[in-house]
Amino acid sequence: MTSTNRYATSWESFWSTSTGAPGEIFWDADPSHAAQQDLALFRSSMDPQLQLIDLGCGNGTQTRFLADHFAKVIGTEISPAAVEIARTKHAAPNASYRVLDVLSPDDAQALHEETGDANVYMRAVLHQLSPADHVTAIQSIERLLGRRGVLYLVELSSAAEPFFAQLITQYGPPPGLARVFQHQITPGMVNENDLGVLFPSDRFTLLRTGPSHIQTVHTLPTGDVAKVPAFYAILRRRQS
Ligand SMILES: C[S@@+](CC[C@H](N)C(=O)[O-])C[C@H]1O[C@@H](n2cnc3c(N)ncnc32)[C@H](O)[C@@H]1O
């Protein structure tokens, strides 16, 4: 099985068996605790005339929120089941959803021919790919951005691994996370120290980066919601 098929199979299995029960999707935070905090960081860096692509949009929770703030938003996913959920549960007149494998730069190019240069929002997707696939994913992103688009990326940071280790030791594995592993999804790792290698300065300009967190739906015995340490980065293609 090619690595791309591995993602397609495991994520389709994950999304096609989701029931919509509260707490089931570990990262599916209310946008007021997710995309809204992101928007405050990236809004002023993006040309609002361009379309916004939510790459690896899952069930569209954050995409739907972003559609309130951009003229046109496209949520893209490897999983047709996720696209179907997004279309049903997170519809908006200016939001559309479609299947796109971020590991297919040719498909990204075809989308770019439709949309023109686009802004890209990407929350908690890159670390789901194995490190060997990062270069290809970034080629796709580059094609979607073109010369004028801006990428906002929010990803787990180097503090995430010790955070999960501590969480599991203290309270046991969160059910939402256990469900991910049940579908043979094996998250990789990416962190803030990889930015320069992933987005080399001869191709990309880093506009801003800093610490952040990924809000989850997992409530701890303390009553707090687990927030996974993360970092954000705002990048564009280098203008030569
Ligand atoms: C942790 S979830 C984040 C979903 C969404 N960005 C959010 O914040 O709610 C990762 C998503 O990446 C999608 N994904 C995994 N591999 C992909 C690929 N090769 N191309 C496109 N999407 C992919 C999965 O289906 C999943 O919905």
PDB file of N, CA, C and O in Angstrom, residues 177-223:
ATOM      1  N   LEU A 177      -8.373  10.128  21.922  1.00  0.00           N
ATOM      2  CA  LEU A 177      -7.062   9.823  21.360  1.00  0.00           C
ATOM      3  C   LEU A 177      -6.954   8.315  21.080  1.00  0.00           C
ATOM      4  O   LEU A 177      -6.420   7.895  20.051  1.00  0.00           O
ATOM      5  N   ALA A 178      -7.500   7.527  21.996  1.00  0.00           N
ATOM      6  CA  ALA A 178      -7.486   6.063  21.809  1.00  0.00           C
ATOM      7  C   ALA A 178      -8.210   5.713  20.509  1.00  0.00           C
ATOM      8  O   ALA A 178      -7.787   4.824  19.760  1.00  0.00           O
ATOM      9  N   ARG A 179      -9.272   6.452  20.206  1.00  0.00           N
ATOM     10  CA  ARG A 179     -10.043   6.190  18.985  1.00  0.00           C
ATOM     11  C   ARG A 179      -9.186   6.416  17.726  1.00  0.00           C
ATOM     12  O   ARG A 179      -9.314   5.690  16.741  1.00  0.00           O
ATOM     13  N   VAL A 180      -8.312   7.396  17.773  1.00  0.00           N
ATOM     14  CA  VAL A 180      -7.417   7.661  16.640  1.00  0.00           C
ATOM     15  C   VAL A 180      -6.557   6.421  16.391  1.00  0.00           C
ATOM     16  O   VAL A 180      -6.445   5.932  15.262  1.00  0.00           O
ATOM     17  N   PHE A 181      -5.987   5.888  17.455  1.00  0.00           N
ATOM     18  CA  PHE A 181      -5.078   4.741  17.298  1.00  0.00           C
ATOM     19  C   PHE A 181      -5.830   3.479  16.864  1.00  0.00           C
ATOM     20  O   PHE A 181      -5.279   2.643  16.164  1.00  0.00           O
ATOM     21  N   GLN A 182      -7.104   3.382  17.262  1.00  0.00           N
ATOM     22  CA  GLN A 182      -7.898   2.209  16.850  1.00  0.00           C
ATOM     23  C   GLN A 182      -8.024   2.116  15.331  1.00  0.00           C
ATOM     24  O   GLN A 182      -8.307   1.063  14.776  1.00  0.00           O
ATOM     25  N   HIS A 183      -7.895   3.254  14.652  1.00  0.00           N
ATOM     26  CA  HIS A 183      -8.043   3.264  13.190  1.00  0.00           C
ATOM     27  C   HIS A 183      -6.692   3.226  12.473  1.00  0.00           C
ATOM     28  O   HIS A 183      -6.590   3.653  11.321  1.00  0.00           O
ATOM     29  N   GLN A 184      -5.705   2.717  13.180  1.00  0.00           N
ATOM     30  CA  GLN A 184      -4.346   2.551  12.589  1.00  0.00           C
ATOM     31  C   GLN A 184      -3.774   3.888  12.099  1.00  0.00           C
ATOM     32  O   GLN A 184      -3.017   3.946  11.124  1.00  0.00           O
ATOM     33  N   ILE A 185      -4.187   4.959  12.758  1.00  0.00           N
ATOM     34  CA  ILE A 185      -3.595   6.260  12.433  1.00  0.00           C
ATOM     35  C   ILE A 185      -2.370   6.400  13.327  1.00  0.00           C
ATOM     36  O   ILE A 185      -2.484   6.239  14.552  1.00  0.00           O
ATOM     37  N   THR A 186      -1.237   6.643  12.689  1.00  0.00           N
ATOM     38  CA  THR A 186      -0.007   6.745  13.475  1.00  0.00           C
ATOM     39  C   THR A 186       0.591   8.131  13.277  1.00  0.00           C
ATOM     40  O   THR A 186       1.345   8.352  12.327  1.00  0.00           O
ATOM     41  N   PRO A 187       0.198   9.077  14.144  1.00  0.00           N
ATOM     42  CA  PRO A 187       0.694  10.438  13.977  1.00  0.00           C
ATOM     43  C   PRO A 187       2.211  10.487  13.978  1.00  0.00           C
ATOM     44  O   PRO A 187       2.868   9.727  14.691  1.00  0.00           O
ATOM     45  N   GLY A 188       2.758  11.355  13.146  1.00  0.00           N
ATOM     46  CA  GLY A 188       4.202  11.586  13.144  1.00  0.00           C
ATOM     47  C   GLY A 188       4.517  12.715  14.102  1.00  0.00           C
ATOM     48  O   GLY A 188       3.794  12.920  15.072  1.00  0.00           O
ATOM     49  N   MET A 189       5.544  13.445  13.825  1.00  0.00           N
ATOM     50  CA  MET A 189       5.940  14.537  14.707  1.00  0.00           C
ATOM     51  C   MET A 189       6.491  15.673  13.870  1.00  0.00           C
ATOM     52  O   MET A 189       7.162  15.445  12.860  1.00  0.00           O
ATOM     53  N   VAL A 190       6.166  16.857  14.238  1.00  0.00           N
ATOM     54  CA  VAL A 190       6.758  18.035  13.615  1.00  0.00           C
ATOM     55  C   VAL A 190       6.804  19.060  14.736  1.00  0.00           C
ATOM     56  O   VAL A 190       5.947  19.028  15.629  1.00  0.00           O
ATOM     57  N   ASN A 191       7.793  19.901  14.767  1.00  0.00           N
ATOM     58  CA  ASN A 191       7.764  20.925  15.807  1.00  0.00           C
ATOM     59  C   ASN A 191       8.420  22.212  15.324  1.00  0.00           C
ATOM     60  O   ASN A 191       8.903  22.289  14.188  1.00  0.00           O
ATOM     61  N   GLU A 192       8.423  23.192  16.187  1.00  0.00           N
ATOM     62  CA  GLU A 192       8.863  24.538  15.806  1.00  0.00           C
ATOM     63  C   GLU A 192      10.312  24.552  15.294  1.00  0.00           C
ATOM     64  O   GLU A 192      10.680  25.402  14.486  1.00  0.00           O
ATOM     65  N   ASN A 193      11.132  23.576  15.740  1.00  0.00           N
ATOM     66  CA  ASN A 193      12.534  23.550  15.296  1.00  0.00           C
ATOM     67  C   ASN A 193      12.687  23.074  13.856  1.00  0.00           C
ATOM     68  O   ASN A 193      13.750  23.194  13.268  1.00  0.00           O
ATOM     69  N   ASP A 194      11.598  22.494  13.291  1.00  0.00           N
ATOM     70  CA  ASP A 194      11.656  21.986  11.919  1.00  0.00           C
ATOM     71  C   ASP A 194      11.294  23.051  10.884  1.00  0.00           C
ATOM     72  O   ASP A 194      11.411  22.803   9.677  1.00  0.00           O
ATOM     73  N   LEU A 195      10.834  24.203  11.341  1.00  0.00           N
ATOM     74  CA  LEU A 195      10.291  25.193  10.396  1.00  0.00           C
ATOM     75  C   LEU A 195      11.263  25.552   9.274  1.00  0.00           C
ATOM     76  O   LEU A 195      10.883  25.588   8.109  1.00  0.00           O
ATOM     77  N   GLY A 196      12.527  25.797   9.653  1.00  0.00           N
ATOM     78  CA  GLY A 196      13.530  26.227   8.668  1.00  0.00           C
ATOM     79  C   GLY A 196      13.814  25.168   7.619  1.00  0.00           C
ATOM     80  O   GLY A 196      14.120  25.485   6.468  1.00  0.00           O
ATOM     81  N   VAL A 197      13.708  23.896   7.998  1.00  0.00           N
ATOM     82  CA  VAL A 197      13.950  22.799   7.055  1.00  0.00           C
ATOM     83  C   VAL A 197      12.706  22.580   6.189  1.00  0.00           C
ATOM     84  O   VAL A 197      12.797  22.389   4.971  1.00  0.00           O
ATOM     85  N   LEU A 198      11.545  22.633   6.825  1.00  0.00           N
ATOM     86  CA  LEU A 198      10.305  22.393   6.073  1.00  0.00           C
ATOM     87  C   LEU A 198      10.039  23.512   5.065  1.00  0.00           C
ATOM     88  O   LEU A 198       9.567  23.261   3.961  1.00  0.00           O
ATOM     89  N   PHE A 199      10.300  24.731   5.492  1.00  0.00           N
ATOM     90  CA  PHE A 199      10.008  25.900   4.657  1.00  0.00           C
ATOM     91  C   PHE A 199      11.305  26.677   4.438  1.00  0.00           C
ATOM     92  O   PHE A 199      11.528  27.713   5.073  1.00  0.00           O
ATOM     93  N   PRO A 200      12.176  26.170   3.563  1.00  0.00           N
ATOM     94  CA  PRO A 200      13.507  26.779   3.418  1.00  0.00           C
ATOM     95  C   PRO A 200      13.419  28.233   2.942  1.00  0.00           C
ATOM     96  O   PRO A 200      12.511  28.593   2.182  1.00  0.00           O
ATOM     97  N   SER A 201      14.383  29.027   3.400  1.00  0.00           N
ATOM     98  CA  SER A 201      14.298  30.475   3.171  1.00  0.00           C
ATOM     99  C   SER A 201      14.531  30.864   1.711  1.00  0.00           C
ATOM    100  O   SER A 201      14.239  31.980   1.321  1.00  0.00           O
ATOM    101  N   ASP A 202      15.020  29.926   0.872  1.00  0.00           N
ATOM    102  CA  ASP A 202      15.117  30.287  -0.544  1.00  0.00           C
ATOM    103  C   ASP A 202      13.755  30.158  -1.238  1.00  0.00           C
ATOM    104  O   ASP A 202      13.578  30.619  -2.363  1.00  0.00           O
ATOM    105  N   ARG A 203      12.770  29.532  -0.552  1.00  0.00           N
ATOM    106  CA  ARG A 203      11.431  29.374  -1.155  1.00  0.00           C
ATOM    107  C   ARG A 203      10.330  30.078  -0.365  1.00  0.00           C
ATOM    108  O   ARG A 203       9.265  30.385  -0.919  1.00  0.00           O
ATOM    109  N   PHE A 204      10.580  30.273   0.952  1.00  0.00           N
ATOM    110  CA  PHE A 204       9.518  30.820   1.807  1.00  0.00           C
ATOM    111  C   PHE A 204      10.036  31.970   2.666  1.00  0.00           C
ATOM    112  O   PHE A 204      11.213  31.978   3.056  1.00  0.00           O
ATOM    113  N   THR A 205       9.140  32.886   3.000  1.00  0.00           N
ATOM    114  CA  THR A 205       9.449  33.931   3.980  1.00  0.00           C
ATOM    115  C   THR A 205       8.578  33.675   5.198  1.00  0.00           C
ATOM    116  O   THR A 205       7.345  33.551   5.072  1.00  0.00           O
ATOM    117  N   LEU A 206       9.210  33.574   6.346  1.00  0.00           N
ATOM    118  CA  LEU A 206       8.475  33.392   7.602  1.00  0.00           C
ATOM    119  C   LEU A 206       8.070  34.778   8.096  1.00  0.00           C
ATOM    120  O   LEU A 206       8.929  35.609   8.410  1.00  0.00           O
ATOM    121  N   LEU A 207       6.773  35.026   8.145  1.00  0.00           N
ATOM    122  CA  LEU A 207       6.304  36.351   8.561  1.00  0.00           C
ATOM    123  C   LEU A 207       6.226  36.453  10.079  1.00  0.00           C
ATOM    124  O   LEU A 207       6.543  37.490  10.654  1.00  0.00           O
ATOM    125  N   ARG A 208       5.780  35.365  10.717  1.00  0.00           N
ATOM    126  CA  ARG A 208       5.650  35.383  12.180  1.00  0.00           C
ATOM    127  C   ARG A 208       5.532  33.963  12.705  1.00  0.00           C
ATOM    128  O   ARG A 208       4.965  33.098  12.034  1.00  0.00           O
ATOM    129  N   THR A 209       6.026  33.732  13.885  1.00  0.00           N
ATOM    130  CA  THR A 209       5.813  32.440  14.548  1.00  0.00           C
ATOM    131  C   THR A 209       5.759  32.683  16.054  1.00  0.00           C
ATOM    132  O   THR A 209       6.217  33.719  16.539  1.00  0.00           O
ATOM    133  N   GLY A 210       5.209  31.732  16.780  1.00  0.00           N
ATOM    134  CA  GLY A 210       5.139  31.892  18.228  1.00  0.00           C
ATOM    135  C   GLY A 210       4.420  30.716  18.858  1.00  0.00           C
ATOM    136  O   GLY A 210       3.905  29.838  18.152  1.00  0.00           O
ATOM    137  N   PRO A 211       4.349  30.675  20.181  1.00  0.00           N
ATOM    138  CA  PRO A 211       3.688  29.563  20.859  1.00  0.00           C
ATOM    139  C   PRO A 211       2.163  29.668  20.775  1.00  0.00           C
ATOM    140  O   PRO A 211       1.626  30.762  20.630  1.00  0.00           O
ATOM    141  N   SER A 212       1.529  28.521  20.812  1.00  0.00           N
ATOM    142  CA  SER A 212       0.069  28.477  20.763  1.00  0.00           C
ATOM    143  C   SER A 212      -0.381  27.200  21.487  1.00  0.00           C
ATOM    144  O   SER A 212       0.417  26.581  22.203  1.00  0.00           O
ATOM    145  N   HIS A 213      -1.623  26.805  21.288  1.00  0.00           N
ATOM    146  CA  HIS A 213      -2.058  25.498  21.786  1.00  0.00           C
ATOM    147  C   HIS A 213      -3.191  25.001  20.894  1.00  0.00           C
ATOM    148  O   HIS A 213      -3.828  25.791  20.206  1.00  0.00           O
ATOM    149  N   ILE A 214      -3.368  23.679  20.894  1.00  0.00           N
ATOM    150  CA  ILE A 214      -4.516  23.085  20.200  1.00  0.00           C
ATOM    151  C   ILE A 214      -5.520  22.729  21.294  1.00  0.00           C
ATOM    152  O   ILE A 214      -5.265  21.858  22.143  1.00  0.00           O
ATOM    153  N   GLN A 215      -6.631  23.420  21.260  1.00  0.00           N
ATOM    154  CA  GLN A 215      -7.690  23.147  22.243  1.00  0.00           C
ATOM    155  C   GLN A 215      -8.368  21.822  21.873  1.00  0.00           C
ATOM    156  O   GLN A 215      -8.663  21.578  20.700  1.00  0.00           O
ATOM    157  N   THR A 216      -8.590  20.960  22.839  1.00  0.00           N
ATOM    158  CA  THR A 216      -9.252  19.680  22.564  1.00  0.00           C
ATOM    159  C   THR A 216     -10.653  19.690  23.181  1.00  0.00           C
ATOM    160  O   THR A 216     -11.082  20.702  23.745  1.00  0.00           O
ATOM    161  N   VAL A 217     -11.327  18.550  23.075  1.00  0.00           N
ATOM    162  CA  VAL A 217     -12.648  18.430  23.707  1.00  0.00           C
ATOM    163  C   VAL A 217     -12.547  17.492  24.915  1.00  0.00           C
ATOM    164  O   VAL A 217     -13.561  17.028  25.420  1.00  0.00           O
ATOM    165  N   HIS A 218     -11.333  17.224  25.349  1.00  0.00           N
ATOM    166  CA  HIS A 218     -11.131  16.270  26.438  1.00  0.00           C
ATOM    167  C   HIS A 218     -11.110  17.005  27.794  1.00  0.00           C
ATOM    168  O   HIS A 218     -10.183  17.753  28.085  1.00  0.00           O
ATOM    169  N   THR A 219     -12.135  16.760  28.596  1.00  0.00           N
ATOM    170  CA  THR A 219     -12.213  17.407  29.908  1.00  0.00           C
ATOM    171  C   THR A 219     -11.487  16.556  30.941  1.00  0.00           C
ATOM    172  O   THR A 219     -11.735  15.350  31.077  1.00  0.00           O
ATOM    173  N   LEU A 220     -10.588  17.202  31.659  1.00  0.00           N
ATOM    174  CA  LEU A 220      -9.782  16.513  32.678  1.00  0.00           C
ATOM    175  C   LEU A 220     -10.585  16.415  33.979  1.00  0.00           C
ATOM    176  O   LEU A 220     -11.547  17.177  34.182  1.00  0.00           O
ATOM    177  N   PRO A 221     -10.178  15.503  34.884  1.00  0.00           N
ATOM    178  CA  PRO A 221     -10.875  15.413  36.167  1.00  0.00           C
ATOM    179  C   PRO A 221     -10.884  16.748  36.927  1.00  0.00           C
ATOM    180  O   PRO A 221     -11.764  16.997  37.749  1.00  0.00           O
ATOM    181  N   THR A 222      -9.928  17.628  36.629  1.00  0.00           N
ATOM    182  CA  THR A 222      -9.891  18.945  37.282  1.00  0.00           C
ATOM    183  C   THR A 222     -10.992  19.871  36.764  1.00  0.00           C
ATOM    184  O   THR A 222     -11.215  20.947  37.311  1.00  0.00           O
ATOM    185  N   GLY A 223     -11.638  19.465  35.658  1.00  0.00           N
ATOM    186  CA  GLY A 223     -12.654  20.321  35.040  1.00  0.00           C
ATOM    187  C   GLY A 223     -12.085  21.155  33.899  1.00  0.00           C
ATOM    188  O   GLY A 223     -12.829  21.725  33.105  1.00  0.00           O
TER     189      GLY A 223
END
